[in-house]
Amino acid sequence: MKVSRLLDYLRFGELSDLAVSDISVQANLDKLFTYINRGLKKVNSELSILEEEAAFTIATGVYTYEITDPLILRVTAVYDQAGVELPLDVEGDPRSVFTSSYNKVSFVGHRDDTDNKVTTLSVIYLKDFTEITAVTDEISISDGIMEVLTNYVAYLAHGSVNMSEGGAASKYQTQYEVELGKARKFGYKAQMFNSVDKLRERGFA
């Protein structure tokens, strides 16, 4: 979805009664970019919308593997070469992978020639949205996610006008929670192939 479409949705809907909806004023457009970026971070943290995969081949003498994607937020799951999910941060489990930092995983488990041998790690991680800075930018979200996002943006925008009153902001905060619940129930994701779906396509999950 282009940012321009999202802006139209907002300024003729939830934000139609606010001055910030006049995006011919650069200051207003900048504010909306800020609200949308904050909203994307919030919704992504709640729903894990953007997930990617980093694959590593287990190498002799190497126990830590780094994900170099600058937008990585945290590791959410790890699978072996057979598509079997490995435990995360479980002390005493020889097949456990440990998250030594937000972008690094450590594995010291089964490397011998047994049925449990792990030869590759498919690391699934949550990544941040690229910050939007122009109306021509694209955001990979579904319609279901858009409802969650627009209500959170409306909550921020209305809340910034008069925090002491908070009537409209409170309404949109409540609606945000409702839409968030729907998104969790129906499993809305971004309009892109989720990395876990990629694993399923390969018969792993």
PDB file of C-alpha atoms in Angstrom:
ATOM      1  CA  MET A   1       0.000   0.000   0.000  1.00  0.00           C
ATOM      2  CA  LYS A   2       1.284   3.455  -0.869  1.00  0.00           C
ATOM      3  CA  VAL A   3       1.539   5.941   1.978  1.00  0.00           C
ATOM      4  CA  SER A   4      -0.584   8.331  -0.091  1.00  0.00           C
ATOM      5  CA  ARG A   5      -3.501   5.879   0.101  1.00  0.00           C
ATOM      6  CA  LEU A   6      -3.131   5.567   3.858  1.00  0.00           C
ATOM      7  CA  LEU A   7      -3.022   9.347   4.223  1.00  0.00           C
ATOM      8  CA  ASP A   8      -6.238   9.700   2.219  1.00  0.00           C
ATOM      9  CA  TYR A   9      -7.855   7.076   4.398  1.00  0.00           C
ATOM     10  CA  LEU A  10      -6.857   9.013   7.519  1.00  0.00           C
ATOM     11  CA  ARG A  11      -7.502  12.596   6.503  1.00  0.00           C
ATOM     12  CA  PHE A  12     -10.958  11.872   5.098  1.00  0.00           C
ATOM     13  CA  GLY A  13     -11.779   9.581   7.999  1.00  0.00           C
ATOM     14  CA  GLU A  14     -10.422   9.500  11.526  1.00  0.00           C
ATOM     15  CA  LEU A  15      -8.513  12.789  11.216  1.00  0.00           C
ATOM     16  CA  SER A  16     -10.989  14.762   9.104  1.00  0.00           C
ATOM     17  CA  ASP A  17     -11.841  17.123  11.981  1.00  0.00           C
ATOM     18  CA  LEU A  18      -8.206  17.926  12.812  1.00  0.00           C
ATOM     19  CA  ALA A  19      -5.989  20.609  11.279  1.00  0.00           C
ATOM     20  CA  VAL A  20      -3.250  18.036  10.800  1.00  0.00           C
ATOM     21  CA  SER A  21      -5.331  16.500   7.988  1.00  0.00           C
ATOM     22  CA  ASP A  22      -4.279  19.386   5.720  1.00  0.00           C
ATOM     23  CA  ILE A  23      -1.179  17.762   4.268  1.00  0.00           C
ATOM     24  CA  SER A  24      -0.530  20.695   1.941  1.00  0.00           C
ATOM     25  CA  VAL A  25       1.205  22.106   5.026  1.00  0.00           C
ATOM     26  CA  GLN A  26       4.576  20.350   5.318  1.00  0.00           C
ATOM     27  CA  ALA A  27       4.538  20.505   9.128  1.00  0.00           C
ATOM     28  CA  ASN A  28       1.276  18.556   9.171  1.00  0.00           C
ATOM     29  CA  LEU A  29       2.613  15.966   6.753  1.00  0.00           C
ATOM     30  CA  ASP A  30       5.725  15.544   8.900  1.00  0.00           C
ATOM     31  CA  LYS A  31       3.528  15.010  11.967  1.00  0.00           C
ATOM     32  CA  LEU A  32       1.516  12.348  10.175  1.00  0.00           C
ATOM     33  CA  PHE A  33       4.702  10.584   9.079  1.00  0.00           C
ATOM     34  CA  THR A  34       5.780  10.555  12.732  1.00  0.00           C
ATOM     35  CA  TYR A  35       2.431   9.160  13.885  1.00  0.00           C
ATOM     36  CA  ILE A  36       2.420   6.503  11.170  1.00  0.00           C
ATOM     37  CA  ASN A  37       5.986   5.415  11.962  1.00  0.00           C
ATOM     38  CA  ARG A  38       5.138   5.192  15.651  1.00  0.00           C
ATOM     39  CA  GLY A  39       1.999   3.265  14.771  1.00  0.00           C
ATOM     40  CA  LEU A  40       3.895   0.785  12.622  1.00  0.00           C
ATOM     41  CA  LYS A  41       6.349   0.131  15.440  1.00  0.00           C
ATOM     42  CA  LYS A  42       3.530  -0.346  17.941  1.00  0.00           C
ATOM     43  CA  VAL A  43       1.454  -2.652  15.758  1.00  0.00           C
ATOM     44  CA  ASN A  44       4.498  -4.651  14.672  1.00  0.00           C
ATOM     45  CA  SER A  45       5.528  -5.167  18.297  1.00  0.00           C
ATOM     46  CA  GLU A  46       2.024  -6.442  19.109  1.00  0.00           C
ATOM     47  CA  LEU A  47       1.427  -8.640  16.062  1.00  0.00           C
ATOM     48  CA  SER A  48       4.897  -9.568  14.765  1.00  0.00           C
ATOM     49  CA  ILE A  49       3.897  -8.470  11.267  1.00  0.00           C
ATOM     50  CA  LEU A  50       7.269  -8.471   9.532  1.00  0.00           C
ATOM     51  CA  GLU A  51       9.256 -11.659   9.916  1.00  0.00           C
ATOM     52  CA  GLU A  52      12.237 -12.754   7.870  1.00  0.00           C
ATOM     53  CA  GLU A  53      14.548 -15.746   7.751  1.00  0.00           C
ATOM     54  CA  ALA A  54      18.324 -15.931   8.040  1.00  0.00           C
ATOM     55  CA  ALA A  55      19.923 -19.298   7.252  1.00  0.00           C
ATOM     56  CA  PHE A  56      23.249 -20.481   8.670  1.00  0.00           C
ATOM     57  CA  THR A  57      25.263 -23.619   8.023  1.00  0.00           C
ATOM     58  CA  ILE A  58      26.796 -24.982  11.209  1.00  0.00           C
ATOM     59  CA  ALA A  59      30.568 -24.634  10.897  1.00  0.00           C
ATOM     60  CA  THR A  60      33.251 -26.416  12.903  1.00  0.00           C
ATOM     61  CA  GLY A  61      34.516 -24.233  15.713  1.00  0.00           C
ATOM     62  CA  VAL A  62      31.866 -21.572  15.156  1.00  0.00           C
ATOM     63  CA  TYR A  63      29.231 -21.276  17.876  1.00  0.00           C
ATOM     64  CA  THR A  64      27.745 -17.811  17.372  1.00  0.00           C
ATOM     65  CA  TYR A  65      25.937 -16.574  14.270  1.00  0.00           C
ATOM     66  CA  GLU A  66      25.021 -12.957  13.597  1.00  0.00           C
ATOM     67  CA  ILE A  67      22.028 -11.620  11.669  1.00  0.00           C
ATOM     68  CA  THR A  68      23.255  -8.571   9.791  1.00  0.00           C
ATOM     69  CA  ASP A  69      19.869  -7.089   8.847  1.00  0.00           C
ATOM     70  CA  PRO A  70      19.952  -3.573  10.389  1.00  0.00           C
ATOM     71  CA  LEU A  71      16.177  -3.690  10.913  1.00  0.00           C
ATOM     72  CA  ILE A  72      16.185  -6.804  13.108  1.00  0.00           C
ATOM     73  CA  LEU A  73      14.299  -6.400  16.376  1.00  0.00           C
ATOM     74  CA  ARG A  74      14.487  -9.860  17.927  1.00  0.00           C
ATOM     75  CA  VAL A  75      14.740 -13.566  17.158  1.00  0.00           C
ATOM     76  CA  THR A  76      11.371 -15.309  17.383  1.00  0.00           C
ATOM     77  CA  ALA A  77      12.083 -18.929  16.360  1.00  0.00           C
ATOM     78  CA  VAL A  78      14.785 -21.243  15.011  1.00  0.00           C
ATOM     79  CA  TYR A  79      14.394 -24.390  12.874  1.00  0.00           C
ATOM     80  CA  ASP A  80      16.885 -27.093  11.935  1.00  0.00           C
ATOM     81  CA  GLN A  81      17.514 -28.485   8.440  1.00  0.00           C
ATOM     82  CA  ALA A  82      14.468 -30.767   8.716  1.00  0.00           C
ATOM     83  CA  GLY A  83      12.141 -27.925   9.637  1.00  0.00           C
ATOM     84  CA  VAL A  84      11.935 -28.987  13.276  1.00  0.00           C
ATOM     85  CA  GLU A  85      11.649 -26.046  15.643  1.00  0.00           C
ATOM     86  CA  LEU A  86      14.508 -25.873  18.123  1.00  0.00           C
ATOM     87  CA  PRO A  87      14.076 -24.740  21.741  1.00  0.00           C
ATOM     88  CA  LEU A  88      15.091 -21.160  22.512  1.00  0.00           C
ATOM     89  CA  ASP A  89      17.127 -20.341  25.615  1.00  0.00           C
ATOM     90  CA  VAL A  90      16.430 -23.626  27.409  1.00  0.00           C
ATOM     91  CA  GLU A  91      19.269 -24.485  29.770  1.00  0.00           C
ATOM     92  CA  GLY A  92      20.270 -28.142  29.746  1.00  0.00           C
ATOM     93  CA  ASP A  93      18.637 -28.926  26.398  1.00  0.00           C
ATOM     94  CA  PRO A  94      21.361 -30.046  23.932  1.00  0.00           C
ATOM     95  CA  ARG A  95      19.301 -28.839  20.964  1.00  0.00           C
ATOM     96  CA  SER A  96      18.579 -25.411  22.384  1.00  0.00           C
ATOM     97  CA  VAL A  97      19.612 -22.245  20.576  1.00  0.00           C
ATOM     98  CA  PHE A  98      20.510 -19.279  22.746  1.00  0.00           C
ATOM     99  CA  THR A  99      19.907 -15.636  21.879  1.00  0.00           C
ATOM    100  CA  SER A 100      23.150 -14.113  23.066  1.00  0.00           C
ATOM    101  CA  SER A 101      21.934 -10.683  21.892  1.00  0.00           C
ATOM    102  CA  TYR A 102      19.056  -9.270  19.851  1.00  0.00           C
ATOM    103  CA  ASN A 103      20.856 -10.121  16.566  1.00  0.00           C
ATOM    104  CA  LYS A 104      23.008 -13.117  17.515  1.00  0.00           C
ATOM    105  CA  VAL A 105      22.255 -16.763  18.208  1.00  0.00           C
ATOM    106  CA  SER A 106      24.544 -19.334  19.777  1.00  0.00           C
ATOM    107  CA  PHE A 107      24.402 -23.080  19.247  1.00  0.00           C
ATOM    108  CA  VAL A 108      26.723 -25.593  20.894  1.00  0.00           C
ATOM    109  CA  GLY A 109      24.431 -28.628  20.767  1.00  0.00           C
ATOM    110  CA  HIS A 110      24.353 -31.817  18.705  1.00  0.00           C
ATOM    111  CA  ARG A 111      27.003 -31.663  15.983  1.00  0.00           C
ATOM    112  CA  ASP A 112      27.989 -35.320  15.997  1.00  0.00           C
ATOM    113  CA  ASP A 113      26.878 -37.938  13.486  1.00  0.00           C
ATOM    114  CA  THR A 114      23.604 -38.879  15.153  1.00  0.00           C
ATOM    115  CA  ASP A 115      19.916 -38.668  14.330  1.00  0.00           C
ATOM    116  CA  ASN A 116      19.835 -35.428  16.321  1.00  0.00           C
ATOM    117  CA  LYS A 117      22.645 -33.768  14.406  1.00  0.00           C
ATOM    118  CA  VAL A 118      21.935 -30.163  13.467  1.00  0.00           C
ATOM    119  CA  THR A 119      23.638 -28.969  10.274  1.00  0.00           C
ATOM    120  CA  THR A 120      21.768 -25.739   9.525  1.00  0.00           C
ATOM    121  CA  LEU A 121      19.856 -23.113  11.452  1.00  0.00           C
ATOM    122  CA  SER A 122      16.919 -21.235   9.934  1.00  0.00           C
ATOM    123  CA  VAL A 123      16.511 -18.238  12.189  1.00  0.00           C
ATOM    124  CA  ILE A 124      13.167 -16.433  12.079  1.00  0.00           C
ATOM    125  CA  TYR A 125      13.303 -12.863  13.305  1.00  0.00           C
ATOM    126  CA  LEU A 126      11.031  -9.898  13.740  1.00  0.00           C
ATOM    127  CA  LYS A 127      12.162  -6.879  11.765  1.00  0.00           C
ATOM    128  CA  ASP A 128      11.237  -3.235  11.924  1.00  0.00           C
ATOM    129  CA  PHE A 129       9.429  -1.376   9.171  1.00  0.00           C
ATOM    130  CA  THR A 130      11.571   0.953   7.107  1.00  0.00           C
ATOM    131  CA  GLU A 131      10.749   4.464   8.271  1.00  0.00           C
ATOM    132  CA  ILE A 132       8.455   6.275   5.888  1.00  0.00           C
ATOM    133  CA  THR A 133       9.526   9.713   4.706  1.00  0.00           C
ATOM    134  CA  ALA A 134       7.468  10.313   1.532  1.00  0.00           C
ATOM    135  CA  VAL A 135       3.925   9.860   0.257  1.00  0.00           C
ATOM    136  CA  THR A 136       5.251   7.590  -2.486  1.00  0.00           C
ATOM    137  CA  ASP A 137       6.714   5.102   0.007  1.00  0.00           C
ATOM    138  CA  GLU A 138       5.169   1.630   0.226  1.00  0.00           C
ATOM    139  CA  ILE A 139       3.970  -0.097   3.395  1.00  0.00           C
ATOM    140  CA  SER A 140       3.445  -3.868   3.332  1.00  0.00           C
ATOM    141  CA  ILE A 141       0.266  -4.214   5.383  1.00  0.00           C
ATOM    142  CA  SER A 142      -3.048  -5.944   4.781  1.00  0.00           C
ATOM    143  CA  ASP A 143      -6.440  -4.265   5.069  1.00  0.00           C
ATOM    144  CA  GLY A 144      -6.958  -5.872   8.468  1.00  0.00           C
ATOM    145  CA  ILE A 145      -3.702  -4.423   9.745  1.00  0.00           C
ATOM    146  CA  MET A 146      -4.595  -1.032   8.265  1.00  0.00           C
ATOM    147  CA  GLU A 147      -7.630  -0.830  10.560  1.00  0.00           C
ATOM    148  CA  VAL A 148      -5.397  -1.418  13.568  1.00  0.00           C
ATOM    149  CA  LEU A 149      -2.861   1.132  12.370  1.00  0.00           C
ATOM    150  CA  THR A 150      -5.311   3.897  11.505  1.00  0.00           C
ATOM    151  CA  ASN A 151      -6.975   3.711  14.897  1.00  0.00           C
ATOM    152  CA  TYR A 152      -3.617   3.941  16.656  1.00  0.00           C
ATOM    153  CA  VAL A 153      -2.565   6.893  14.490  1.00  0.00           C
ATOM    154  CA  ALA A 154      -5.913   8.565  15.257  1.00  0.00           C
ATOM    155  CA  TYR A 155      -5.315   7.964  18.973  1.00  0.00           C
ATOM    156  CA  LEU A 156      -1.914   9.687  18.719  1.00  0.00           C
ATOM    157  CA  ALA A 157      -3.184  12.589  16.615  1.00  0.00           C
ATOM    158  CA  HIS A 158      -6.276  13.322  18.703  1.00  0.00           C
ATOM    159  CA  GLY A 159      -4.327  12.846  21.908  1.00  0.00           C
ATOM    160  CA  SER A 160      -1.762  15.430  20.866  1.00  0.00           C
ATOM    161  CA  VAL A 161      -4.430  18.119  20.364  1.00  0.00           C
ATOM    162  CA  ASN A 162      -5.690  18.233  23.922  1.00  0.00           C
ATOM    163  CA  MET A 163      -4.431  15.622  26.330  1.00  0.00           C
ATOM    164  CA  SER A 164      -6.589  16.995  29.141  1.00  0.00           C
ATOM    165  CA  GLU A 165      -9.868  16.268  27.310  1.00  0.00           C
ATOM    166  CA  GLY A 166      -8.914  13.033  25.638  1.00  0.00           C
ATOM    167  CA  GLY A 167     -12.476  12.149  24.531  1.00  0.00           C
ATOM    168  CA  ALA A 168     -11.688  11.331  20.911  1.00  0.00           C
ATOM    169  CA  ALA A 169      -8.278   9.914  21.776  1.00  0.00           C
ATOM    170  CA  SER A 170      -9.892   7.573  24.297  1.00  0.00           C
ATOM    171  CA  LYS A 171     -12.439   6.461  21.686  1.00  0.00           C
ATOM    172  CA  TYR A 172      -9.731   5.616  19.177  1.00  0.00           C
ATOM    173  CA  GLN A 173      -7.611   3.879  21.789  1.00  0.00           C
ATOM    174  CA  THR A 174     -10.580   1.638  22.587  1.00  0.00           C
ATOM    175  CA  GLN A 175     -11.199   0.969  18.893  1.00  0.00           C
ATOM    176  CA  TYR A 176      -7.514   0.201  18.434  1.00  0.00           C
ATOM    177  CA  GLU A 177      -7.767  -2.498  21.099  1.00  0.00           C
ATOM    178  CA  VAL A 178     -10.849  -3.930  19.365  1.00  0.00           C
ATOM    179  CA  GLU A 179      -9.134  -4.050  15.964  1.00  0.00           C
ATOM    180  CA  LEU A 180      -5.981  -5.463  17.549  1.00  0.00           C
ATOM    181  CA  GLY A 181      -8.054  -8.279  19.011  1.00  0.00           C
ATOM    182  CA  LYS A 182      -9.521  -9.026  15.592  1.00  0.00           C
ATOM    183  CA  ALA A 183      -6.070  -9.064  14.018  1.00  0.00           C
ATOM    184  CA  ARG A 184      -4.846 -11.554  16.627  1.00  0.00           C
ATOM    185  CA  LYS A 185      -7.924 -13.725  16.187  1.00  0.00           C
ATOM    186  CA  PHE A 186      -7.729 -13.902  12.412  1.00  0.00           C
ATOM    187  CA  GLY A 187      -3.928 -13.859  12.132  1.00  0.00           C
ATOM    188  CA  TYR A 188      -3.594 -10.819   9.901  1.00  0.00           C
ATOM    189  CA  LYS A 189      -0.108 -10.382   8.497  1.00  0.00           C
ATOM    190  CA  ALA A 190       1.711  -8.107   6.113  1.00  0.00           C
ATOM    191  CA  GLN A 191       1.061  -8.198   2.366  1.00  0.00           C
ATOM    192  CA  MET A 192       4.217 -10.166   1.758  1.00  0.00           C
ATOM    193  CA  PHE A 193       5.352 -13.755   2.135  1.00  0.00           C
ATOM    194  CA  ASN A 194       5.929 -14.444   5.789  1.00  0.00           C
ATOM    195  CA  SER A 195       9.134 -16.401   6.392  1.00  0.00           C
ATOM    196  CA  VAL A 196       7.239 -19.061   8.306  1.00  0.00           C
ATOM    197  CA  ASP A 197       5.047 -19.465   5.213  1.00  0.00           C
ATOM    198  CA  LYS A 198       8.236 -19.956   3.206  1.00  0.00           C
ATOM    199  CA  LEU A 199       9.175 -22.818   5.508  1.00  0.00           C
ATOM    200  CA  ARG A 200       5.735 -24.350   5.056  1.00  0.00           C
ATOM    201  CA  GLU A 201       6.088 -24.120   1.284  1.00  0.00           C
ATOM    202  CA  ARG A 202       9.293 -26.131   1.563  1.00  0.00           C
ATOM    203  CA  GLY A 203       7.490 -28.716   3.690  1.00  0.00           C
ATOM    204  CA  PHE A 204       9.215 -27.680   6.901  1.00  0.00           C
ATOM    205  CA  ALA A 205       6.308 -26.395   8.982  1.00  0.00           C
TER     206      ALA A 205
END
